[in-house]
CSV table of C-alpha atoms and ligand atoms in Angstrom, one decimal:
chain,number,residue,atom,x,y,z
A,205,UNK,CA,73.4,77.7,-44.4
A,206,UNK,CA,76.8,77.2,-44.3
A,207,UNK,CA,79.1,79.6,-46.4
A,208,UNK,CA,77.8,82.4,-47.7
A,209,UNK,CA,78.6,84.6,-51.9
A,210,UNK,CA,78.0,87.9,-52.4
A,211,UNK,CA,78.2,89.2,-56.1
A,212,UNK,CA,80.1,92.5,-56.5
A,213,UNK,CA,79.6,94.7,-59.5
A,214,UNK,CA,81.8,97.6,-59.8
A,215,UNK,CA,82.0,100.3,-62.1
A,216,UNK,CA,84.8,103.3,-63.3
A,217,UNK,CA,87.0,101.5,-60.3
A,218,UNK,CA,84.6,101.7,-57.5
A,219,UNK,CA,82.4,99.3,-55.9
A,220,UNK,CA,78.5,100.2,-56.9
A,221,UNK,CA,76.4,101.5,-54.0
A,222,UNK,CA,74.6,97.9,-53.9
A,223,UNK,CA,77.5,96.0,-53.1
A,224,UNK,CA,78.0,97.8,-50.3
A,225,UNK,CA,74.3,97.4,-49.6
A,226,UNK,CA,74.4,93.2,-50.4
A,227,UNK,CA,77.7,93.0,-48.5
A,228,UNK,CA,75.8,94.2,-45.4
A,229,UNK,CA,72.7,91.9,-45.7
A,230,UNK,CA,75.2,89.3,-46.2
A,231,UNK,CA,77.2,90.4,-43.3
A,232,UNK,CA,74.1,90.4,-41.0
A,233,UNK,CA,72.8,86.7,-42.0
A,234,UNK,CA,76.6,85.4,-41.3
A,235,UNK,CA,76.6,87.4,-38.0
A,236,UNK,CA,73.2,86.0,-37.2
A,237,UNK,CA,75.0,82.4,-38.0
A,238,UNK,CA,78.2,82.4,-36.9
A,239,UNK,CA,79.3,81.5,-40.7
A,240,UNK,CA,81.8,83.2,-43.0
A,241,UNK,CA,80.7,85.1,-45.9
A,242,UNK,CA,83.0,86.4,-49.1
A,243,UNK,CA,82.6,88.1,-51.9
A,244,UNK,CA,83.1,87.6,-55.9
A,245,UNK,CA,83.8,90.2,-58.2
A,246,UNK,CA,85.2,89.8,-62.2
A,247,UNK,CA,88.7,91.7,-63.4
A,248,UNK,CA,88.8,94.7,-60.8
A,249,UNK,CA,91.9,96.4,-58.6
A,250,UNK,CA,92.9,95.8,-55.2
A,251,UNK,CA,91.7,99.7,-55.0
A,252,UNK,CA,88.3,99.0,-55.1
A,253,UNK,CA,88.0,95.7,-53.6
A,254,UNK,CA,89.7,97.6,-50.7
A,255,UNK,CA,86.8,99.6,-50.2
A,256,UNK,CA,84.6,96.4,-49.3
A,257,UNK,CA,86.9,96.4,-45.9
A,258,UNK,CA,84.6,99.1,-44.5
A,259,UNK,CA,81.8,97.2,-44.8
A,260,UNK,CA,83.1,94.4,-43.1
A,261,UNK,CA,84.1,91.8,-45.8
A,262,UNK,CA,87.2,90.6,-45.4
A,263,UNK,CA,87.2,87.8,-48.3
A,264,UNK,CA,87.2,88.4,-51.8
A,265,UNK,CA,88.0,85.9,-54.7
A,266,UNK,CA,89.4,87.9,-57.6
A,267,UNK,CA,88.2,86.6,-60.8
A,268,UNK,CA,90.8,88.6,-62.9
A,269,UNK,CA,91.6,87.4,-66.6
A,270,UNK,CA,91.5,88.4,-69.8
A,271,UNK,CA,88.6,86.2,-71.1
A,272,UNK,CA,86.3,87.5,-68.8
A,273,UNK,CA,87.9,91.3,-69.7
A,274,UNK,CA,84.3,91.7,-71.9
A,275,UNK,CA,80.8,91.0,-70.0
A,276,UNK,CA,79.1,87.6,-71.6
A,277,UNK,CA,76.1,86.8,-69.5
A,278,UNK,CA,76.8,82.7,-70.2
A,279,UNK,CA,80.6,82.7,-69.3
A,280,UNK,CA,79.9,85.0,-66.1
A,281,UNK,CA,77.6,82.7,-64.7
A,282,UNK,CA,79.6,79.7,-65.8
A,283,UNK,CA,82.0,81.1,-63.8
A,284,UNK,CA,80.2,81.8,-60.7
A,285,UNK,CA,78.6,78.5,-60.5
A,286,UNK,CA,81.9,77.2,-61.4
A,287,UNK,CA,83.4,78.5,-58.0
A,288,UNK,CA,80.5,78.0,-56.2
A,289,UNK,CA,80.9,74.1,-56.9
A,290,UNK,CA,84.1,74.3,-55.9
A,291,UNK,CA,84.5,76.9,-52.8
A,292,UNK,CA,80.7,75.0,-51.3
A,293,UNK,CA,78.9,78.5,-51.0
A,294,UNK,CA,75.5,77.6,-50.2
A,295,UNK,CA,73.8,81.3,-50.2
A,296,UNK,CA,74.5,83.3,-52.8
A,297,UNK,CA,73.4,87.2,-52.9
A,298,UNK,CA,73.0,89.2,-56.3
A,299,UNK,CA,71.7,92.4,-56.7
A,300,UNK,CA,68.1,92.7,-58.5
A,301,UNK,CA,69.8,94.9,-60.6
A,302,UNK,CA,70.2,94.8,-65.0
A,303,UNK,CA,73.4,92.6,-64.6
A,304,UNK,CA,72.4,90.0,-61.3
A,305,UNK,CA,68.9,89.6,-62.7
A,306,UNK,CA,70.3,87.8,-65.6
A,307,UNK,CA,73.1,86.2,-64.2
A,308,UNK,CA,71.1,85.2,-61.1
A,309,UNK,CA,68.6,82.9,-62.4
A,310,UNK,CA,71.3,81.3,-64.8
A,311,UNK,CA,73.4,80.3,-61.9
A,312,UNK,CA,70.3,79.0,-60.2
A,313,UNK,CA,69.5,77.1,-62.9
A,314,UNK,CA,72.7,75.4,-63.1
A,315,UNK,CA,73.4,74.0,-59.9
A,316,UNK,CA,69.4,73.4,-59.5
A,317,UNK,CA,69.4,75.9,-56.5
A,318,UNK,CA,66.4,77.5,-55.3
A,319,UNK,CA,66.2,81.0,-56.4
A,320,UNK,CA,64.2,83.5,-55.1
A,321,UNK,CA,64.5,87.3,-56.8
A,322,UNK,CA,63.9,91.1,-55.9
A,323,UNK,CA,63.6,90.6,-52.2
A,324,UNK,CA,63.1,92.8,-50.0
A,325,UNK,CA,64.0,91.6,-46.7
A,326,UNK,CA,64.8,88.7,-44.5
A,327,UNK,CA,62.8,87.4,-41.7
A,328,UNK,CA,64.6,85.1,-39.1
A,329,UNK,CA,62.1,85.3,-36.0
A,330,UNK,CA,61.5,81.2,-35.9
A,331,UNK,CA,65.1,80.7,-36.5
A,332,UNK,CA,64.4,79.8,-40.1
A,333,UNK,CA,65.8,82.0,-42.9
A,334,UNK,CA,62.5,83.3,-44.5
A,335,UNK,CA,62.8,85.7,-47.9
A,336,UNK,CA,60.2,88.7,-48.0
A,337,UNK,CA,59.3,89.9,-51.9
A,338,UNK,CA,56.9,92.3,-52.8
A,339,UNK,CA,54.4,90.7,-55.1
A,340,UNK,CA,51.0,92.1,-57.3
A,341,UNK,CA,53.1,95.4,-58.4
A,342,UNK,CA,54.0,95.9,-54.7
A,343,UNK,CA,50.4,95.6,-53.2
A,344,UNK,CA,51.4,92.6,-51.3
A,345,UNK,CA,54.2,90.9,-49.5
A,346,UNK,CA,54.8,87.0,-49.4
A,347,UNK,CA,57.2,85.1,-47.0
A,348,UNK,CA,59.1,82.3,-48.6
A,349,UNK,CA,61.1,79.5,-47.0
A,350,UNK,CA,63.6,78.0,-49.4
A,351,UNK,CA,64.8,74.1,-49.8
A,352,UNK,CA,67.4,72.5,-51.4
A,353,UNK,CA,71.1,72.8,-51.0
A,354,UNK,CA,71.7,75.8,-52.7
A,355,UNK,CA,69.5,79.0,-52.2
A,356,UNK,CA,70.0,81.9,-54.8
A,357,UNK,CA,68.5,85.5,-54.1
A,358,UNK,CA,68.3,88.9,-55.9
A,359,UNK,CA,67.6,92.0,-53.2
A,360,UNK,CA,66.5,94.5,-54.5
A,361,UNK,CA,68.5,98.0,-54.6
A,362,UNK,CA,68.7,101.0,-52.1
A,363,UNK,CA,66.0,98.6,-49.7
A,364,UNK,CA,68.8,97.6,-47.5
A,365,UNK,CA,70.7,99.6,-46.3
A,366,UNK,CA,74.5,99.9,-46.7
A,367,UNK,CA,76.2,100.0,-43.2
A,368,UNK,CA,79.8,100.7,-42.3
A,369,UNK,CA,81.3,97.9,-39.8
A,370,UNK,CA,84.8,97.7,-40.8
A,371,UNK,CA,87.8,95.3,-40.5
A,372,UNK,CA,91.5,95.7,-40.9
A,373,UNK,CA,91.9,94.0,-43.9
A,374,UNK,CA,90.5,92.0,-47.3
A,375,UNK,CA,92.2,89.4,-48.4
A,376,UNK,CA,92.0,89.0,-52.0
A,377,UNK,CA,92.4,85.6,-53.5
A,378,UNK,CA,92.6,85.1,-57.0
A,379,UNK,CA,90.1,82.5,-58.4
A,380,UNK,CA,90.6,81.1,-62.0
A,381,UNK,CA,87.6,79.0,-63.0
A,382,UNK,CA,88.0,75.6,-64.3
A,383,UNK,CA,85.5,76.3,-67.6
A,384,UNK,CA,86.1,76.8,-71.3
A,385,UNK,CA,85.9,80.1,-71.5
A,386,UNK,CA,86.0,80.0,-75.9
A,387,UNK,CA,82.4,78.3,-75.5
A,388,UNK,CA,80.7,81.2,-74.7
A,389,UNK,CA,77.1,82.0,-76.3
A,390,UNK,CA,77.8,85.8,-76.5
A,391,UNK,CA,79.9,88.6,-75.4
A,392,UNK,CA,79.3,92.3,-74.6
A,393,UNK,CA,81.6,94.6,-77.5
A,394,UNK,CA,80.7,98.4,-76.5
A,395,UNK,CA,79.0,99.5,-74.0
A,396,UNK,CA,77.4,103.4,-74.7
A,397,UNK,CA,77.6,105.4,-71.9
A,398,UNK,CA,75.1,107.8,-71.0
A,399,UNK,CA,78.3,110.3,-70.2
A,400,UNK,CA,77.3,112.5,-66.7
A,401,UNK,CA,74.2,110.9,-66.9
A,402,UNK,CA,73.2,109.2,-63.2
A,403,UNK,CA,71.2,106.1,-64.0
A,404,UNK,CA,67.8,106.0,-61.9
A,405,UNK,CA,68.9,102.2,-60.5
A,406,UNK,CA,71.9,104.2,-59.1
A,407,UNK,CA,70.2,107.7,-57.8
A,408,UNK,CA,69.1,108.3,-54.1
A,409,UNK,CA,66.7,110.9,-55.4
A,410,UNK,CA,64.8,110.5,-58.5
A,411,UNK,CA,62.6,113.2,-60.7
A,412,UNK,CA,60.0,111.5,-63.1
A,413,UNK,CA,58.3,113.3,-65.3
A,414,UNK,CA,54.7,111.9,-66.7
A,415,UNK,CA,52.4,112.8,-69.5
A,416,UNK,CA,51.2,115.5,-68.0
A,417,UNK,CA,54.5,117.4,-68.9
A,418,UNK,CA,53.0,117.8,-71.8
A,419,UNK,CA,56.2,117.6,-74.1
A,420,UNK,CA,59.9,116.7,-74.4
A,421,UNK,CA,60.7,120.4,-74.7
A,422,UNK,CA,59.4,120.9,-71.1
A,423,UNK,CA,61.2,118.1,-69.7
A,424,UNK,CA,63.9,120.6,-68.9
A,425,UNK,CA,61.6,121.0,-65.9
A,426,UNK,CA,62.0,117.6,-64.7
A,427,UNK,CA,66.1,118.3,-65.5
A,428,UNK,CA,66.6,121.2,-63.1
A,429,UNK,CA,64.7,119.9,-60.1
A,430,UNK,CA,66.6,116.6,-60.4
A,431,UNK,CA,70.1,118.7,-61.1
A,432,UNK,CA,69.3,120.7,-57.5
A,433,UNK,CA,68.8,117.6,-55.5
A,434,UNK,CA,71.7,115.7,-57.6
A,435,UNK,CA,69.6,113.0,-58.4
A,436,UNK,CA,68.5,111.2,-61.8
A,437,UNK,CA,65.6,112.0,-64.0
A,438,UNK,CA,63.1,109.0,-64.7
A,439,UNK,CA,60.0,108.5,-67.1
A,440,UNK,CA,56.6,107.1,-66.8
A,441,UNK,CA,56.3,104.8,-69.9
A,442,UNK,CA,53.6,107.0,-71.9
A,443,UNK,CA,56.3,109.4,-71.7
A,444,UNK,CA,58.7,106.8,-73.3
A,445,UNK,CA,56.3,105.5,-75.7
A,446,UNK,CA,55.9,108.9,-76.9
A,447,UNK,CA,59.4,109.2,-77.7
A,448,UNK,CA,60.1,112.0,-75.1
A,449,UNK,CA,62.7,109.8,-73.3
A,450,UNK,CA,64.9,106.7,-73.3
A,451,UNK,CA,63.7,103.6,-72.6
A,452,UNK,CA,66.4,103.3,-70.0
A,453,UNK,CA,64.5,106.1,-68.1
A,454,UNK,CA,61.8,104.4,-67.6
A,455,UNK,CA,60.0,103.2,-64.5
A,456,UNK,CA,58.0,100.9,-63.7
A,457,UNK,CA,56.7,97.1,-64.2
A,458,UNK,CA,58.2,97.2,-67.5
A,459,UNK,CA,61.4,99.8,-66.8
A,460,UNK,CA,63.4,99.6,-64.0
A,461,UNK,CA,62.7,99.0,-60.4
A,462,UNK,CA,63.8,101.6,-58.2
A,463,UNK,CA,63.7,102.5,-54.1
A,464,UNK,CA,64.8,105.7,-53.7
A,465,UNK,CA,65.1,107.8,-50.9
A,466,UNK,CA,63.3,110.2,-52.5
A,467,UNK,CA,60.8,109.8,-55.8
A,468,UNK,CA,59.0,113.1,-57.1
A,469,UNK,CA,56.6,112.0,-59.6
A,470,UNK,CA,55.4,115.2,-61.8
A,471,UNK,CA,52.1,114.9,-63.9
A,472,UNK,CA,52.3,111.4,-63.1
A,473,UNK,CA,48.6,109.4,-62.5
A,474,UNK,CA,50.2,106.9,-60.7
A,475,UNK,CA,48.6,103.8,-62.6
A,476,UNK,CA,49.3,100.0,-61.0
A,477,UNK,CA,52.4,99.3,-63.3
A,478,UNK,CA,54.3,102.6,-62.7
A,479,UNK,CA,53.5,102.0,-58.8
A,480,UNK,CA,55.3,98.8,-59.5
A,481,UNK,CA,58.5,100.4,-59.8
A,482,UNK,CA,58.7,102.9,-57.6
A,483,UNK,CA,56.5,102.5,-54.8
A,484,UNK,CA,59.2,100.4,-52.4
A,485,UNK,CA,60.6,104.2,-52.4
A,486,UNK,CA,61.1,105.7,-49.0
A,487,UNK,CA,59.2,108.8,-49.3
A,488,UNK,CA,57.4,109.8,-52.6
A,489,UNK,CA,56.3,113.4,-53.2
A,490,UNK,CA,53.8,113.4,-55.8
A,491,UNK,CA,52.8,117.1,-57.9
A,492,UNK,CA,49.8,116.7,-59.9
A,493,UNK,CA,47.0,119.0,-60.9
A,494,UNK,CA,44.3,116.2,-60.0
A,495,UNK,CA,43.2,115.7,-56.8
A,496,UNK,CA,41.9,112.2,-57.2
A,497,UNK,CA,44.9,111.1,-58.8
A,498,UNK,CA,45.8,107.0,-57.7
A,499,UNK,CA,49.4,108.4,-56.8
A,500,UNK,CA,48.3,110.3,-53.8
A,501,UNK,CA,47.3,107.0,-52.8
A,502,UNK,CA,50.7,105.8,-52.5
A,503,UNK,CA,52.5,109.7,-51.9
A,504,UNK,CA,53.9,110.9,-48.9
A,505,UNK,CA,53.4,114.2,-49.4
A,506,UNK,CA,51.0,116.1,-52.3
A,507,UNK,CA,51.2,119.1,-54.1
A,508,UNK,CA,47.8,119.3,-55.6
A,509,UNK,CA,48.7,122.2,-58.9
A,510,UNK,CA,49.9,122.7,-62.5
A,511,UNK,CA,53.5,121.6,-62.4
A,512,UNK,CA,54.3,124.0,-64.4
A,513,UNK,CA,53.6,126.5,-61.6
A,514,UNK,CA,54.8,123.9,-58.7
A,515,UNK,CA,58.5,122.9,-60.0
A,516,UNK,CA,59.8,126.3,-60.3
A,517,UNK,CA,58.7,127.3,-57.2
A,518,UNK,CA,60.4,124.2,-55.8
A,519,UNK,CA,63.4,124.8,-57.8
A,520,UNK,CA,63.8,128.3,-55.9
A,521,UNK,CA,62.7,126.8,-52.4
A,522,UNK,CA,65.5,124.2,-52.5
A,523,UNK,CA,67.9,126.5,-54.1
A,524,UNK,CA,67.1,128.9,-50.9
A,525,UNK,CA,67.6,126.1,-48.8
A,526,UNK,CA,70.6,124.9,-50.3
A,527,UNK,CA,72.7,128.1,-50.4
B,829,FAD,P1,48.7,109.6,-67.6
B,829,FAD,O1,48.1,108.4,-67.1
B,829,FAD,O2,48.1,110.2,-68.9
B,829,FAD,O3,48.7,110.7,-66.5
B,829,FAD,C1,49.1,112.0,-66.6
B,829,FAD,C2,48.9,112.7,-65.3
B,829,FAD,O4,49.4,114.0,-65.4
B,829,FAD,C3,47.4,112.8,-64.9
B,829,FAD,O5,47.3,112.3,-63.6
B,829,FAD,C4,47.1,114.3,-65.0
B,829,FAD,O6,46.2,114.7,-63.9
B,829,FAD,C5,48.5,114.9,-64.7
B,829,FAD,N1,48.7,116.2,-65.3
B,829,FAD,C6,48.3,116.6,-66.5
B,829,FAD,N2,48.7,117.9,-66.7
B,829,FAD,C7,49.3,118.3,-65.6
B,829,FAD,C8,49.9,119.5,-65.1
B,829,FAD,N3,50.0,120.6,-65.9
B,829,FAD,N4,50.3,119.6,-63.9
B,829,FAD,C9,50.3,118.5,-63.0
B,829,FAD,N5,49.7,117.3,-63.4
B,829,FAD,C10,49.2,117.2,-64.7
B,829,FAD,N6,53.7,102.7,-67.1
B,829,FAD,C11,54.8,103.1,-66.5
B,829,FAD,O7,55.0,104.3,-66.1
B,829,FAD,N7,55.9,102.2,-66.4
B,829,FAD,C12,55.8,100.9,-66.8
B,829,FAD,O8,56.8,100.2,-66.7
B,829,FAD,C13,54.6,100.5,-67.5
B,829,FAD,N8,54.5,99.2,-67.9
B,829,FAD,C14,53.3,98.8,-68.4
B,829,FAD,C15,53.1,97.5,-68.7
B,829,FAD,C16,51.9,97.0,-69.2
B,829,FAD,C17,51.7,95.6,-69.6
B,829,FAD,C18,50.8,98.0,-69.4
B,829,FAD,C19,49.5,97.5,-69.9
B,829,FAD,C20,51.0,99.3,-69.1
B,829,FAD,C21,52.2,99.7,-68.6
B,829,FAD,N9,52.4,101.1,-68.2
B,829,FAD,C22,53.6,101.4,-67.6
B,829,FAD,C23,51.4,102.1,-68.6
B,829,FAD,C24,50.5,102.6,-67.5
B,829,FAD,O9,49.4,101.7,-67.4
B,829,FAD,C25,50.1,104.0,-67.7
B,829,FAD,O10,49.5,104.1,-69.0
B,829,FAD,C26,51.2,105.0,-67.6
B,829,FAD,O11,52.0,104.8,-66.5
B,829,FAD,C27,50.6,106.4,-67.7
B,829,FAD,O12,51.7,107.3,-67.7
B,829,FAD,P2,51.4,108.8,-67.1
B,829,FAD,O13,51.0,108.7,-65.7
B,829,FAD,O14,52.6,109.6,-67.5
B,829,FAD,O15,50.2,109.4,-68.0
């Protein structure tokens, strides 16, 4: 390992949370190395890219032009590859995220790097560089050396945690890739914003609701409690499938992937491909009116009751504590 890239996504003019969070694995393997490491990022301000000082980058190449002004998955990781090639970055960090798990694997592909995604930690005991991913819907863990010139990994958000070490200053180089930027396959026209909304790949505290809220007009439930902790409200997929909530809600092996600080999981059973995406999360408080329920399997703490009776009284307990 010689030189090491870390993706930056950004968002409303600030850096998202998992930057901050890849810069600081990427700052720790460089440490551990004695190698520099720098950052990418696609048409953002000095403002922002500012903010990566505190966490101790002090490189970023500034791809800022108007062909890359709209996302297109192809021409994005054209791009990166492009500089890659030409800057000899040989360990390249994306965020296991919506955006770096499709422009990950496409970069990977081609420069013929090894690519390992969603990990969840790194391991350098015998002085080799080995990747930790959770595997079987989280059940196990596998170690994984990687070969080839190239390695390419996804980490997986809010695992890692984002550490302040800063320097005096980022430099900010521009970068303008040598690629045809008119041959691209597709391109991103509108994106609709879920306006106020706090997306669940995003929130340090998460509220899902499950079938057993019985209905979408009781979901205001799961609302309030995440409101009072200022976190995001997630699904279970029967929930989805039922039409109660978006899709982008969703949790789980086929939703999203989340590690929150904190995942309350209301009328929730807890089956293997819900655990899937949320059981990385650092403590999860689990209400449900059966006992045997699987997710006190994987919960930290248990409210055995109706929810119905249980999240009001929470609401009022934290509001107690809050004020
Ligand atoms: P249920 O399993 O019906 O559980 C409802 C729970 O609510 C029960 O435990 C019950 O005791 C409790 N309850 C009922 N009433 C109350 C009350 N008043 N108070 C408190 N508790 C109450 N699921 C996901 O969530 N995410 C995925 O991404 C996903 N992907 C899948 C992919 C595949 C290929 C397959 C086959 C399945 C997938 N599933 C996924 C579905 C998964 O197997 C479960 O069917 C689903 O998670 C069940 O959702 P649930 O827990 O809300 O509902």
């Amino acid at each position: 390992m010689n030189k090491i890239l870390i993706f930056l996504e950004h968002n409303v003019g600030k850096l998202k949370r998992v930057s901050y969070e890849l810069i600081t694995a990427g700052r720790t393997l460089a440490k551990s190395k004695n190698i520099p490491f720098d950052g990418v990022i696609f048409n953002s301000t000095n403002e922002t890219i500012e903010t990566a000082k505190e966490y101790g980058l002090s490189k970023v190449l500034h791809i800022n032009s108007s062909s890359f002004e709209k996302y297109s998955v192809s021409l994005f990781a054209k791009a990166i590859s492009n500089l890659i090639q030409r800057n000899g970055y040989d360990f390249i960090l994306f965020p296991a995220n919506s955006r770096g798990s499709e422009l990950a694997p496409r970069v990977a592909a081609s420069l013929e790097a090894s690519f390992i995604a969603d990990c969840v930690g790194f391991d350098y005991s015998d002085g080799e560089l080995i990747v930790i991913k959770p595997v079987y819907a989280g059940k196990a863990h596998i170690k994984a050396k990687m070969y080839g010139t190239v390695k390419i990994c996804s980490l997986r958000p809010n695992v890692f945690t984002a550490i302040p070490e800063p320097v005096q200053e980022v430099v900010v180089e521009n970068f303008g890739p040598n690629i045809d930027a008119s041959a691209t396959k597709e391109v991103v026209i509108d994106t609709l914003k879920n306006e106020g909304k706090l997306d669940v790949l995003e929130a340090d505290i998460i509220v899902s609701g499950g079938r057993g809220i019985k209905g979408p007009e009781n979901y205001y439930l799961i609302e309030q409690l995440a409101n009072i902790f200022n976190g995001a409200v997630g699904a279970s997929r029967a929930v989805v499938d039922a039409g109660w909530r978006p899709h982008s809600e969703q949790v789980g092996q086929t939703g999203k992937t989340v590690s929150p600080t904190l995942y309350v999981a209301c009328g929730i059973s807890g089956a293997i491909q819900h655990l899937a995406g949320m059981s990385t999360s650092k403590y999860i408080l689990a209400i449900n009116k059966d006992k045997d329920a699987p997710i006190f399997k994987v919960a930290d703490y248990g409210v055995v009751g109706d929810l119905f009776n249980v999240i009001p009284k929470l609401i009022e307990k934290v509001k107690a504590v809050k004020e």
